[in-house]
Amino acid sequence: MPSKNAKEAGLDHLSAMRALVRIVELGSFSAAARELKVATSTIARKITALEAMLGVPLLHRSTHHVALTEAGSLYHARAVSMIADLDDTLRVVAELDAAPSGPLKLTAPVAFGRRYLAPLVAPFLELYPAVQLDLRLTDNHNDMVMGGFDLDIHEGENYLDNLIVQPISRNDSILCAAPSYLARRGRPRTPADLAQHNCLRYLHPEGDPRWHLTNGEGVKSILPSGNLQSDHSELLLETTRAGLGIAEFEIWLIRDLLVSGELEVVLPDYRLENALTGRQIYMAYLPNRRFSTKVRVLREFMAQRLTGIGELPDRSLLPCLADEL
């Protein structure tokens, strides 16, 4: 019987590890062989040798199905992490003396992306022309590993434990209305006054229909009522701008409209607590992207331009509040 060291010496462990990971992800030996551009028999020999070296079966095989054994599940989980770390190390070393280049995949919410990221794409790519940016806008959180994303901008609390998060800004929400509406219907002075106003409601299947207003001294909860409700924030924004009523928005969505005076803050001493949108806007990335040059320059570029976007501008910049100073 050959010794364990002799078995190890005859096995390219990294190649076999990569083969097993691809077999599991693609679902068959033949699919993995096609991707790796080797014969199926070569893949099979690698896995057989790996199992012989470890002394345990890693895969249950059948004609049309491949499944991990208990030992295989443990090995696969560690293998995925080790391969990712190794690939990241090789990438970082290769990038040390090189300008950022290659594919870079970013995801963000739809309205946020249209309003803030779209204007930043051209300036970023002018600075780093060798980068191929892939920007995906969606309101459904993506699995960063399965989706191959390098950076995720999202509002609300961190939703995956294995991500590194970098806060960009507070994510404050306020009530606002068009000057024409407030001139016609009057300005609420307390949360209770909202019962006399046309309140435009945002709907979400996981959301709380109530508005929870806080001024630091407690929370006032009301159930708004009015003649419009929608699950689309930008639709509500357009109707609010048209003078239909009072609505709740995150400040990043209406910041420019507040500064221009097209919208006015209602109950300026109050903020809204919203479990869906949370209290922060974050950039998130996987630990194995931590030292990637292209991810670093994208993070720095976005942080310089997006810091504080979810916070109410200084009152001196808001026409409706400047007179109160």
Coordinates of C-alpha atoms in Angstrom, one line a residue, residues 26-250:
L26 CA -22.8 22.5 -12.7
G27 CA -24.4 19.3 -11.5
S28 CA -22.4 16.7 -13.5
F29 CA -18.9 15.5 -14.3
S30 CA -19.5 16.0 -18.1
A31 CA -20.5 19.7 -17.6
A32 CA -17.5 20.4 -15.4
A33 CA -15.3 18.6 -18.0
R34 CA -16.6 20.8 -20.8
E35 CA -16.0 24.0 -18.9
L36 CA -12.5 23.0 -17.8
K37 CA -11.8 21.7 -21.3
V38 CA -10.7 18.2 -20.3
A39 CA -12.1 14.7 -20.8
T40 CA -14.8 13.5 -18.4
S41 CA -12.5 10.5 -17.5
T42 CA -9.8 13.0 -16.4
I43 CA -12.3 14.7 -14.1
A44 CA -13.4 11.3 -12.7
R45 CA -9.8 10.3 -12.0
K46 CA -9.1 13.5 -10.2
I47 CA -12.1 13.0 -7.9
T48 CA -11.3 9.3 -7.3
A49 CA -7.7 10.2 -6.4
L50 CA -8.9 13.0 -4.1
E51 CA -11.3 10.6 -2.3
A52 CA -8.5 8.0 -2.0
M53 CA -6.1 10.5 -0.5
L54 CA -8.7 11.7 2.0
G55 CA -10.0 8.2 2.7
V56 CA -13.7 9.2 2.4
P57 CA -16.2 9.4 -0.4
L58 CA -17.0 13.0 -1.3
L59 CA -19.8 12.4 -3.9
H60 CA -22.7 10.1 -4.4
R61 CA -22.8 9.3 -8.1
S62 CA -25.7 8.0 -10.3
T63 CA -26.3 8.1 -14.0
H64 CA -28.1 11.5 -13.9
H65 CA -27.3 12.9 -10.5
V66 CA -24.4 14.0 -8.4
A67 CA -24.7 14.8 -4.7
L68 CA -22.3 15.6 -1.9
T69 CA -21.8 13.2 1.0
E70 CA -21.6 14.6 4.5
A71 CA -17.8 14.7 4.2
G72 CA -18.2 16.2 0.7
S73 CA -20.3 19.0 2.0
L74 CA -17.7 20.0 4.6
Y75 CA -14.9 19.7 2.0
H76 CA -16.9 21.7 -0.6
A77 CA -17.7 24.6 1.7
R78 CA -14.0 24.9 2.7
A79 CA -12.9 24.5 -0.9
V80 CA -15.1 27.3 -2.2
S81 CA -13.7 29.7 0.4
M82 CA -10.1 28.6 -0.2
I83 CA -10.3 28.9 -3.9
A84 CA -11.9 32.4 -3.6
D85 CA -9.1 33.5 -1.3
L86 CA -6.4 32.1 -3.5
D87 CA -7.9 33.7 -6.7
D88 CA -8.2 37.0 -4.9
T89 CA -4.6 36.8 -3.7
L90 CA -3.4 36.1 -7.2
R91 CA -5.6 38.9 -8.6
V92 CA -4.3 41.4 -5.9
V93 CA -0.7 40.6 -6.6
A94 CA -1.2 40.9 -10.4
E95 CA -2.9 44.3 -9.9
L96 CA -0.2 45.8 -7.7
D97 CA 1.5 47.7 -10.5
A98 CA -1.3 47.8 -12.9
A99 CA -4.2 50.3 -13.5
P100 CA -7.6 49.0 -12.5
S101 CA -8.9 46.8 -15.3
G102 CA -11.3 44.0 -16.1
P103 CA -14.9 43.3 -15.3
L104 CA -16.5 45.1 -12.3
K105 CA -20.1 44.2 -11.3
L106 CA -22.2 46.6 -9.2
T107 CA -25.8 46.4 -8.0
A108 CA -28.1 49.0 -6.4
P109 CA -31.8 49.8 -6.0
V110 CA -33.6 51.0 -9.2
A111 CA -34.6 54.5 -8.2
F112 CA -31.3 55.1 -6.4
G113 CA -29.3 53.9 -9.4
R114 CA -31.2 56.0 -11.9
R115 CA -30.9 59.2 -9.7
Y116 CA -27.4 58.9 -8.4
L117 CA -25.4 56.2 -10.2
A118 CA -26.3 56.9 -13.8
P119 CA -24.6 60.3 -13.7
L120 CA -21.5 58.8 -12.2
V121 CA -20.9 56.0 -14.7
A122 CA -19.3 58.2 -17.4
P123 CA -16.9 60.0 -15.0
F124 CA -15.8 56.8 -13.4
L125 CA -15.1 55.1 -16.7
E126 CA -13.2 58.2 -17.9
L127 CA -10.9 57.8 -14.9
Y128 CA -10.6 54.0 -15.4
P129 CA -11.1 53.2 -19.1
A130 CA -9.8 49.7 -18.7
V131 CA -12.6 48.7 -16.4
Q132 CA -15.7 47.0 -17.9
L133 CA -18.5 48.1 -15.6
D134 CA -21.7 45.9 -15.3
L135 CA -24.3 47.9 -13.3
R136 CA -27.5 45.9 -12.3
L137 CA -30.4 47.9 -10.9
T138 CA -33.0 45.9 -8.9
D139 CA -35.1 46.3 -5.8
N140 CA -34.6 42.7 -4.8
H141 CA -31.4 42.0 -2.9
N142 CA -29.0 39.9 -4.9
D143 CA -26.8 37.0 -3.7
M144 CA -23.4 38.6 -4.2
V145 CA -21.7 35.2 -4.5
M146 CA -24.0 33.6 -6.9
G147 CA -24.5 36.8 -8.9
G148 CA -20.7 37.5 -9.0
F149 CA -21.2 41.1 -7.7
D150 CA -18.1 43.0 -6.5
L151 CA -20.1 45.8 -4.8
D152 CA -23.6 46.3 -3.6
I153 CA -25.2 49.6 -2.6
H154 CA -28.3 49.1 -0.5
E155 CA -30.4 50.9 2.1
G156 CA -31.4 49.2 5.4
E157 CA -29.4 47.0 7.7
N158 CA -26.8 44.5 6.5
Y159 CA -28.7 41.5 5.2
L160 CA -25.9 39.0 5.0
D161 CA -23.5 38.2 7.8
N162 CA -20.5 37.4 5.5
L163 CA -20.4 40.9 3.9
I164 CA -18.1 43.8 4.8
V165 CA -20.3 47.0 5.0
Q166 CA -19.2 50.6 4.7
P167 CA -21.8 53.2 5.7
I168 CA -22.3 56.0 3.1
S169 CA -24.9 58.1 4.9
R170 CA -27.8 58.1 7.3
N171 CA -31.0 57.2 5.5
D172 CA -33.6 59.7 6.9
S173 CA -37.2 59.8 5.8
I174 CA -39.5 62.8 6.0
L175 CA -43.0 64.0 5.0
C176 CA -43.2 66.6 2.2
A177 CA -45.6 68.3 -0.1
A178 CA -45.7 70.7 -2.9
P179 CA -46.0 74.5 -2.0
S180 CA -49.3 74.6 -4.0
Y181 CA -50.8 71.9 -1.8
L182 CA -49.8 73.6 1.4
A183 CA -51.1 76.9 0.1
R184 CA -54.4 75.3 -0.6
R185 CA -54.8 73.1 2.4
G186 CA -52.6 74.6 5.1
R187 CA -49.5 73.4 6.8
P188 CA -49.8 70.7 9.5
R189 CA -48.3 71.7 12.9
T190 CA -48.5 68.4 14.7
P191 CA -48.8 64.7 13.7
A192 CA -52.4 64.8 14.7
D193 CA -53.1 67.5 12.1
L194 CA -52.4 64.9 9.3
A195 CA -55.8 63.4 9.9
Q196 CA -57.2 66.5 8.0
H197 CA -54.9 66.1 5.0
N198 CA -54.7 64.0 1.9
C199 CA -51.9 61.5 2.7
L200 CA -50.4 59.5 -0.2
R201 CA -49.3 56.1 0.9
Y202 CA -46.5 53.8 -0.2
L203 CA -47.5 50.1 -0.1
H204 CA -45.2 47.2 0.5
P205 CA -46.2 43.6 1.3
E206 CA -43.8 43.6 4.2
G207 CA -44.3 47.2 5.2
D208 CA -46.2 48.8 8.1
P209 CA -49.1 50.9 6.8
R210 CA -48.7 53.4 9.6
W211 CA -46.4 56.4 9.7
H212 CA -44.1 56.4 12.8
L213 CA -43.0 60.0 13.5
T214 CA -40.3 60.8 16.0
N215 CA -38.8 64.1 17.2
G216 CA -36.4 62.6 19.7
E217 CA -39.0 62.8 22.5
G218 CA -41.1 59.8 21.5
V219 CA -42.9 58.2 18.6
K220 CA -46.3 59.3 17.2
S221 CA -47.9 56.6 15.1
I222 CA -50.7 57.4 12.7
L223 CA -52.6 55.5 10.0
P224 CA -52.5 57.9 7.0
S225 CA -55.5 58.2 4.7
G226 CA -56.0 59.7 1.3
N227 CA -57.1 59.1 -2.3
L228 CA -53.9 57.5 -3.6
Q229 CA -51.7 54.6 -2.6
S230 CA -49.1 52.8 -4.7
D231 CA -46.2 50.4 -4.5
H232 CA -44.0 52.7 -6.7
S233 CA -42.2 55.5 -5.0
E234 CA -41.4 57.5 -8.1
L235 CA -45.1 57.5 -9.1
L236 CA -46.0 58.9 -5.6
L237 CA -43.2 61.5 -6.1
E238 CA -44.7 62.8 -9.3
T239 CA -48.2 63.1 -7.8
T240 CA -46.8 64.8 -4.8
R241 CA -44.9 67.3 -7.0
A242 CA -48.2 67.9 -8.8
G243 CA -49.8 69.1 -5.5
L244 CA -52.0 66.1 -4.7
G245 CA -51.1 65.6 -1.1
I246 CA -48.5 64.8 1.6
A247 CA -46.2 61.8 1.2
E248 CA -43.3 60.1 2.9
F249 CA -39.9 59.9 1.1
E250 CA -36.4 59.1 1.9

